[in-house]
Coordinates of C-alpha atoms in Angstrom, one line a residue:
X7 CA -72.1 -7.2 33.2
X8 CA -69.0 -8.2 35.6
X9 CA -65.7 -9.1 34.4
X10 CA -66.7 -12.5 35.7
X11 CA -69.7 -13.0 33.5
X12 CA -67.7 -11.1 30.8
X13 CA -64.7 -13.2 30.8
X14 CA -65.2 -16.2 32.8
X15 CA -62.3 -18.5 30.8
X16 CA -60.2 -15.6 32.0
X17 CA -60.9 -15.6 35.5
X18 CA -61.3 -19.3 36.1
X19 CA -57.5 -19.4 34.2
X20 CA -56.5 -16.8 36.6
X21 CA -58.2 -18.6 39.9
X22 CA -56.2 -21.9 39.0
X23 CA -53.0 -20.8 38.8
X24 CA -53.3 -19.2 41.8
X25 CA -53.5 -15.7 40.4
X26 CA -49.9 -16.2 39.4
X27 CA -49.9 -15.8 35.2
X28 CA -47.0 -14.6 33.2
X29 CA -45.2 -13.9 36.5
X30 CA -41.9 -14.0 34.8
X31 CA -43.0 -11.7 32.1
X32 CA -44.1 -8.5 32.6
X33 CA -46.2 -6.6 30.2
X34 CA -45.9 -3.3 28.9
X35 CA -47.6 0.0 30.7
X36 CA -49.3 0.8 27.6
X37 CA -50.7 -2.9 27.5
X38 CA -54.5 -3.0 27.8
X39 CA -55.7 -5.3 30.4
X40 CA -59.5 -4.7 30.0
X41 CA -62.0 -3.1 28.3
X42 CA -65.6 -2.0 27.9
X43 CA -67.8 0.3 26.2
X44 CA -65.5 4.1 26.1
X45 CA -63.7 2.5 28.8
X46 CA -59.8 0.9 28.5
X47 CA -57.9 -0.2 31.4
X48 CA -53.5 -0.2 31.0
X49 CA -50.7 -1.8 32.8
X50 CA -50.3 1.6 33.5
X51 CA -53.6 2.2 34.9
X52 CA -53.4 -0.6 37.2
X53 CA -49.9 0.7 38.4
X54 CA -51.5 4.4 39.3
X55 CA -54.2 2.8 41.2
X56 CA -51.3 1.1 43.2
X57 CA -49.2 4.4 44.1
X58 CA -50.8 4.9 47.6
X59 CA -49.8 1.5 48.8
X60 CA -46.4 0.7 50.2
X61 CA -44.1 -1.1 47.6
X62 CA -43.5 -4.0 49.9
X63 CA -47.3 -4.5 50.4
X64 CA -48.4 -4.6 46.2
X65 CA -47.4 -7.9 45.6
X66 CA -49.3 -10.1 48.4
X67 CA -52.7 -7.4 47.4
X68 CA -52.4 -8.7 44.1
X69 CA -51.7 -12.3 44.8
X70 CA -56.2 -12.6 44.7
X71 CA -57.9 -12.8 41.8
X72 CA -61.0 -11.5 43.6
X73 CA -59.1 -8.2 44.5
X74 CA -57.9 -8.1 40.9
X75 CA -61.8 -8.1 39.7
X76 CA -62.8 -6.0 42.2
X77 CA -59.6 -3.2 40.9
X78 CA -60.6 -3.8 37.2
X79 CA -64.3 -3.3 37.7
X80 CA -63.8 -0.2 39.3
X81 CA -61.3 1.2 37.2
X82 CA -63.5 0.9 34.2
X83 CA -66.9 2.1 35.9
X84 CA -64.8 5.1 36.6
X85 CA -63.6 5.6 33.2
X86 CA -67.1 5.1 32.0
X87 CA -68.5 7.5 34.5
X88 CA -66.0 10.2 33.6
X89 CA -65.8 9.8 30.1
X90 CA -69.9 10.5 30.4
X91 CA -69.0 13.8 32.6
X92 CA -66.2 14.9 29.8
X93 CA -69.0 14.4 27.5
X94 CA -71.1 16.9 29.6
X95 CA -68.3 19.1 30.0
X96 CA -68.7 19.0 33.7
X97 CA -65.0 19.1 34.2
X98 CA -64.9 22.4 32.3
X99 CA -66.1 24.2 35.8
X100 CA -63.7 26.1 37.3
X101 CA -64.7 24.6 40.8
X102 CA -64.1 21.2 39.2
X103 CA -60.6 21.9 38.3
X104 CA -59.8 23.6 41.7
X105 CA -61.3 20.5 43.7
X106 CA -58.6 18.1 41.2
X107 CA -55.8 20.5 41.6
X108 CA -56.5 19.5 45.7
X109 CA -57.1 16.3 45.0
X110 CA -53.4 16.2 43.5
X111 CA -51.9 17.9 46.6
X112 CA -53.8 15.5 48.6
X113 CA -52.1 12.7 46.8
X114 CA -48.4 14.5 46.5
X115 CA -49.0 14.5 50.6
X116 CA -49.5 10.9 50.9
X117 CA -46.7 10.1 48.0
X118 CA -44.1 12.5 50.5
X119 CA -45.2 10.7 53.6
X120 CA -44.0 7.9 51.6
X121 CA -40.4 8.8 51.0
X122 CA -40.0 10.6 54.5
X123 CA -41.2 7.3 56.1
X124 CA -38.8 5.5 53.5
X125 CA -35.7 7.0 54.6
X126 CA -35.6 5.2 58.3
X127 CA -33.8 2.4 57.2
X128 CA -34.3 -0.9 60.0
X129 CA -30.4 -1.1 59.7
X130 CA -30.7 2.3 62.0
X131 CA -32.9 0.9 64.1
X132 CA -31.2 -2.2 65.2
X133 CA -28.8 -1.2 67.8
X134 CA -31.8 0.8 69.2
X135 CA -34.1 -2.3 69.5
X136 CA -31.0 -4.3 71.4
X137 CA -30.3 -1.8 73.8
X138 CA -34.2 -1.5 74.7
X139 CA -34.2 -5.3 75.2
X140 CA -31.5 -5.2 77.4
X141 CA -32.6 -2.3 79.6
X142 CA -35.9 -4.4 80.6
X143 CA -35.9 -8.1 78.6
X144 CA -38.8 -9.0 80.9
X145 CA -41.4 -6.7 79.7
X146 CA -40.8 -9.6 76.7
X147 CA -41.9 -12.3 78.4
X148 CA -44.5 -14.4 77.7
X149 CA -46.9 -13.8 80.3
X150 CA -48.1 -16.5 83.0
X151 CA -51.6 -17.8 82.9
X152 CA -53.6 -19.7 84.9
X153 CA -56.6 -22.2 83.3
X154 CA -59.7 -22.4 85.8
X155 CA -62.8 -23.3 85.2
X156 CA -65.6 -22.4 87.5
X157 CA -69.8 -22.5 88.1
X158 CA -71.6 -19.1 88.1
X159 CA -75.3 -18.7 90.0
X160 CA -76.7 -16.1 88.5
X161 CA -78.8 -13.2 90.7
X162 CA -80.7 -12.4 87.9
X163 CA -83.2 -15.5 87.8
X164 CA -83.4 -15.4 92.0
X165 CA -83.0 -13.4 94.7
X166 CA -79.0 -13.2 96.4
X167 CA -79.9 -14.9 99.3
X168 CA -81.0 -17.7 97.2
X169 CA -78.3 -17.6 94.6
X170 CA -75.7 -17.7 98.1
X171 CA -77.5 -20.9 99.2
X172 CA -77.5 -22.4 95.7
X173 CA -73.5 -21.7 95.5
X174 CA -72.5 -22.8 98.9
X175 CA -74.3 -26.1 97.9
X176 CA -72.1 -26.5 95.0
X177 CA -69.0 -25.5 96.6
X178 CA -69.5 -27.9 99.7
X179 CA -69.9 -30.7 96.5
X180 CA -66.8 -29.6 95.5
X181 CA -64.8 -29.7 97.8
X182 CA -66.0 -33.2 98.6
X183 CA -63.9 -34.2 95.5
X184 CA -67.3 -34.6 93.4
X185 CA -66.4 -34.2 89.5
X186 CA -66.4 -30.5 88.8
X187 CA -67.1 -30.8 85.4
X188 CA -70.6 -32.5 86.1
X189 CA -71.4 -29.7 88.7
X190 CA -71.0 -27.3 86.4
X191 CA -72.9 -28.9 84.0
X192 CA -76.1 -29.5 87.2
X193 CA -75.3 -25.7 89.0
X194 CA -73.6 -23.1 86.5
X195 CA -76.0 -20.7 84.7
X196 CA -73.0 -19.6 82.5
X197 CA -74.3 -20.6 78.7
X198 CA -71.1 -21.0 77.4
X199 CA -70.9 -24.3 79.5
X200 CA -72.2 -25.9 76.6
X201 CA -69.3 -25.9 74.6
X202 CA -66.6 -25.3 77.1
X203 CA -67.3 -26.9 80.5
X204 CA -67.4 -23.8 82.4
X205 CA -63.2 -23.7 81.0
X206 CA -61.6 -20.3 81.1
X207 CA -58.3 -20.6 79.3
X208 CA -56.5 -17.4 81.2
X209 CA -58.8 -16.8 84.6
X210 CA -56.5 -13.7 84.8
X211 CA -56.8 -12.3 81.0
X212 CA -58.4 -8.8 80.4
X213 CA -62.0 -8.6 79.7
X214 CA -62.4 -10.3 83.0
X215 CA -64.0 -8.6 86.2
X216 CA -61.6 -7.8 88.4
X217 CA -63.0 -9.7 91.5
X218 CA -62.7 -12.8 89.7
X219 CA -59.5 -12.2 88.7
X220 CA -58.5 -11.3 91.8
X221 CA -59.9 -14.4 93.1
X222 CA -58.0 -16.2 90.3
X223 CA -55.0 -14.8 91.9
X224 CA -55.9 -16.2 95.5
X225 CA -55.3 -20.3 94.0
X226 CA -52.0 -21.9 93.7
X227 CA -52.5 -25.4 93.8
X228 CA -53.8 -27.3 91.1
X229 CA -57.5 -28.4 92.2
X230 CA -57.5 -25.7 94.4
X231 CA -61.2 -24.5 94.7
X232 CA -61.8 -21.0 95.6
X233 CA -64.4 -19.4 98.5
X234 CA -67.6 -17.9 96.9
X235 CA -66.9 -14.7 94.4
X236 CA -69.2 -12.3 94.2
X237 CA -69.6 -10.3 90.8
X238 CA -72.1 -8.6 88.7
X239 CA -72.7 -11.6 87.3
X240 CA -73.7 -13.4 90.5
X241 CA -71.7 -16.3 92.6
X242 CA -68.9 -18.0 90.9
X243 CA -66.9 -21.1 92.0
X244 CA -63.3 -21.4 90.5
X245 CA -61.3 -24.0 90.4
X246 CA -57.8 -24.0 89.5
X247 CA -56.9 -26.4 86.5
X248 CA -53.2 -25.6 85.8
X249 CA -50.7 -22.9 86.0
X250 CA -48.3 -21.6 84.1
X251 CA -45.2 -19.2 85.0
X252 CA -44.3 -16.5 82.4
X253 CA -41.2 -17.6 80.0
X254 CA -38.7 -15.4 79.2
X255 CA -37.4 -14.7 75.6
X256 CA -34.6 -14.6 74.1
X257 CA -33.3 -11.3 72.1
X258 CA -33.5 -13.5 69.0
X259 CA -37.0 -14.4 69.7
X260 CA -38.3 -10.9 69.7
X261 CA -35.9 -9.1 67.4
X262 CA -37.9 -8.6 64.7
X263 CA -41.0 -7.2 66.4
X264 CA -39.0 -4.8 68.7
X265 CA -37.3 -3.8 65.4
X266 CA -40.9 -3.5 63.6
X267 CA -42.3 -1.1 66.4
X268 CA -39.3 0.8 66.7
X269 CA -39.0 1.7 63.1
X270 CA -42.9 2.5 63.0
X271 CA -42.7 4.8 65.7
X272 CA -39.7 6.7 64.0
X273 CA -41.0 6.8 61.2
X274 CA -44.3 8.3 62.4
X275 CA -42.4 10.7 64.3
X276 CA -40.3 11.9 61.0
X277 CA -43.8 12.4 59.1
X278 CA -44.7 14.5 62.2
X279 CA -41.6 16.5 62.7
X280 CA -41.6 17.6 59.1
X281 CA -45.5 18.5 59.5
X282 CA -44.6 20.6 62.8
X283 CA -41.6 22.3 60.9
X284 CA -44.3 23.4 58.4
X285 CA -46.7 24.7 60.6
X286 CA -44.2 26.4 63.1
X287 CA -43.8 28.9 59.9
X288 CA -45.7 32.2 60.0
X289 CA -48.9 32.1 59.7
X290 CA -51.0 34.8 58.1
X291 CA -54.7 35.5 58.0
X292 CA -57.4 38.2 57.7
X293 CA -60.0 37.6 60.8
X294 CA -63.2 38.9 58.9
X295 CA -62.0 37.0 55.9
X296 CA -62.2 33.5 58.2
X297 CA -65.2 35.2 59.6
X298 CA -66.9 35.4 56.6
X299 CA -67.1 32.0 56.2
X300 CA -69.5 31.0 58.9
X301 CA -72.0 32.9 56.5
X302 CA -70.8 32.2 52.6
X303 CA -73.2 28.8 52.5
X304 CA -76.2 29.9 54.3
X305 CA -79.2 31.2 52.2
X306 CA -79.4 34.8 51.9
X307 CA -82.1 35.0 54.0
X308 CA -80.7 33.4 56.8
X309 CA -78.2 35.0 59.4
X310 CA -75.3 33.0 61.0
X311 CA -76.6 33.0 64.9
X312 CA -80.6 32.9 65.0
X313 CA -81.7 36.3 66.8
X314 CA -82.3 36.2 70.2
X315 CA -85.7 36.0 71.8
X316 CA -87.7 39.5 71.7
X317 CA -85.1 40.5 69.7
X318 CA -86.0 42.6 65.9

């Protein structure tokens, strides 16, 4: 049974106040929250399942009912679960308790990553983010684009010859001012005509080929209609609907985001410098103790390397 089907007043209570209840009163850590069966969920419990996340990012996680389900439900499977194993004394084995004890160290890793990435402040970072504005403010820009729209006669359905003709036709229309949008509609073999009118919004964006864009590149003029491209894809026909220059941005308009990276990056690289301190340290190891280890899991009557051919 869900905690949906198991408390539905609950939920539907929770979902209309927009997951927002008691928001100005905070329970307890010993409070229980749910239960089933041997299974009893805290404030505290939720609060442990929330240490791996960044402080800053808790809040907006737990602003969803759903997600709050989804937590609960498997917080108490996993008390049931466990309380079953303890009841089997499976976490009496001594290869049990090792794998926690790791387990921990995995988790005192993350929680260290935490604090190391914790201590770059963005106040540091600031005058760093200005002076990397002002050493290239256009990389900032908002990039120019150009809307075209074009026809495409495909090679697959017909020979290139063919496909040439077929194109040439449909540019010669063109270019005698006939309505674009209505020979795409007769000529282009592109599907997405359907719903766009043969429209690209940015004839020079990536995921393009490069001999359209290139072509793209050719066209300065609004109405401008380009020679005959050749792609993969077959013949295309591009006119140009509108361009647009790149506008610059302020230091103001990017601020935040340069700060954002910046202070990612940094705080990466701390997390990374401390690592390489620690391994830089000595290391020590016995070779046929490593080398032992190709072996340990096979079955006794196995070898490590199968024997060579003719070999006894």
């Amino acid at each position: 049974m869900s905690l949906t089907q198991m408390c539905p007043a609950f939920f539907l209570v929770l979902l209309l106040s927009g997951g927002s209840l008691a928001a100005d009163a905070p329970y307890p850590e010993q409070t229980v929250v749910a239960s089933r069966g041997s299974a009893s969920v805290t404030m505290k419990d939720v609060d442990a399942a929330l240490i791996g996340m960044p402080a800053d990012q808790r809040a907006n996680f737990m602003n969803s009912p759903k997600r709050i389900e989804e937590l609960l439900e498997r917080l108490l499977i996993n008390q049931q679960l466990a309380n079953e194993a303890r009841a089997a004394k499976l976490d009496q084995d001594p290869l049990f308790q090792r794998a926690v004890q790791q387990q921990s160290d995995k988790m005192l890793t993350e929680q260290l990553a935490m604090k190391l990435r914790a201590e770059v402040s963005p106040a540091i970072v600031e005058p760093l983010a200005r002076e990397r504005y002002d050493v290239n403010p256009d990389a900032y820009a908002i990039p120019g684009r150009a809307t075209v729209r074009h026809i495409l006669i495909d090679t697959k359905t017909r020979s290139d010859a063919e496909a040439k003709t077929l194109a040439e036709t449909a540019r010669a229309k063109a270019l005698a001012g006939e309505d674009f949008v209505k020979l795409v509609t007769e000529y282009s073999d592109d599907g997405s005509k359907r719903s766009n009118d043969g429209e690209i919004p940015d004839g020079e964006g990536e995921g393009l080929v490069p001999e359209f864009v290139a072509a793209v590149k050719q066209l300065k003029e609004k109405g401008e209609i380009s020679p005959l491209v050749k792609t993969a894809f077959g013949y295309h026909i591009i006119k140009l609907e509108a361009r647009y220059p790149a506008k610059s941005q302020s230091y103001d308009d990017v601020k935040e985001r340069i700060i954002s990276d910046l202070a990612n990056r940094m705080r990466d690289n701390r997390v990374k410098e401390h690592i390489d301190e620690l391994k830089a340290l000595e290391l020590t190891a016995k070779p046929e103790v490593v080398a032992s280890l190709r072996s340990r899991y096979l079955p006794s009557a196995t070898s490590a390397e199968p024997a060579a051919p003719g070999s006894k």
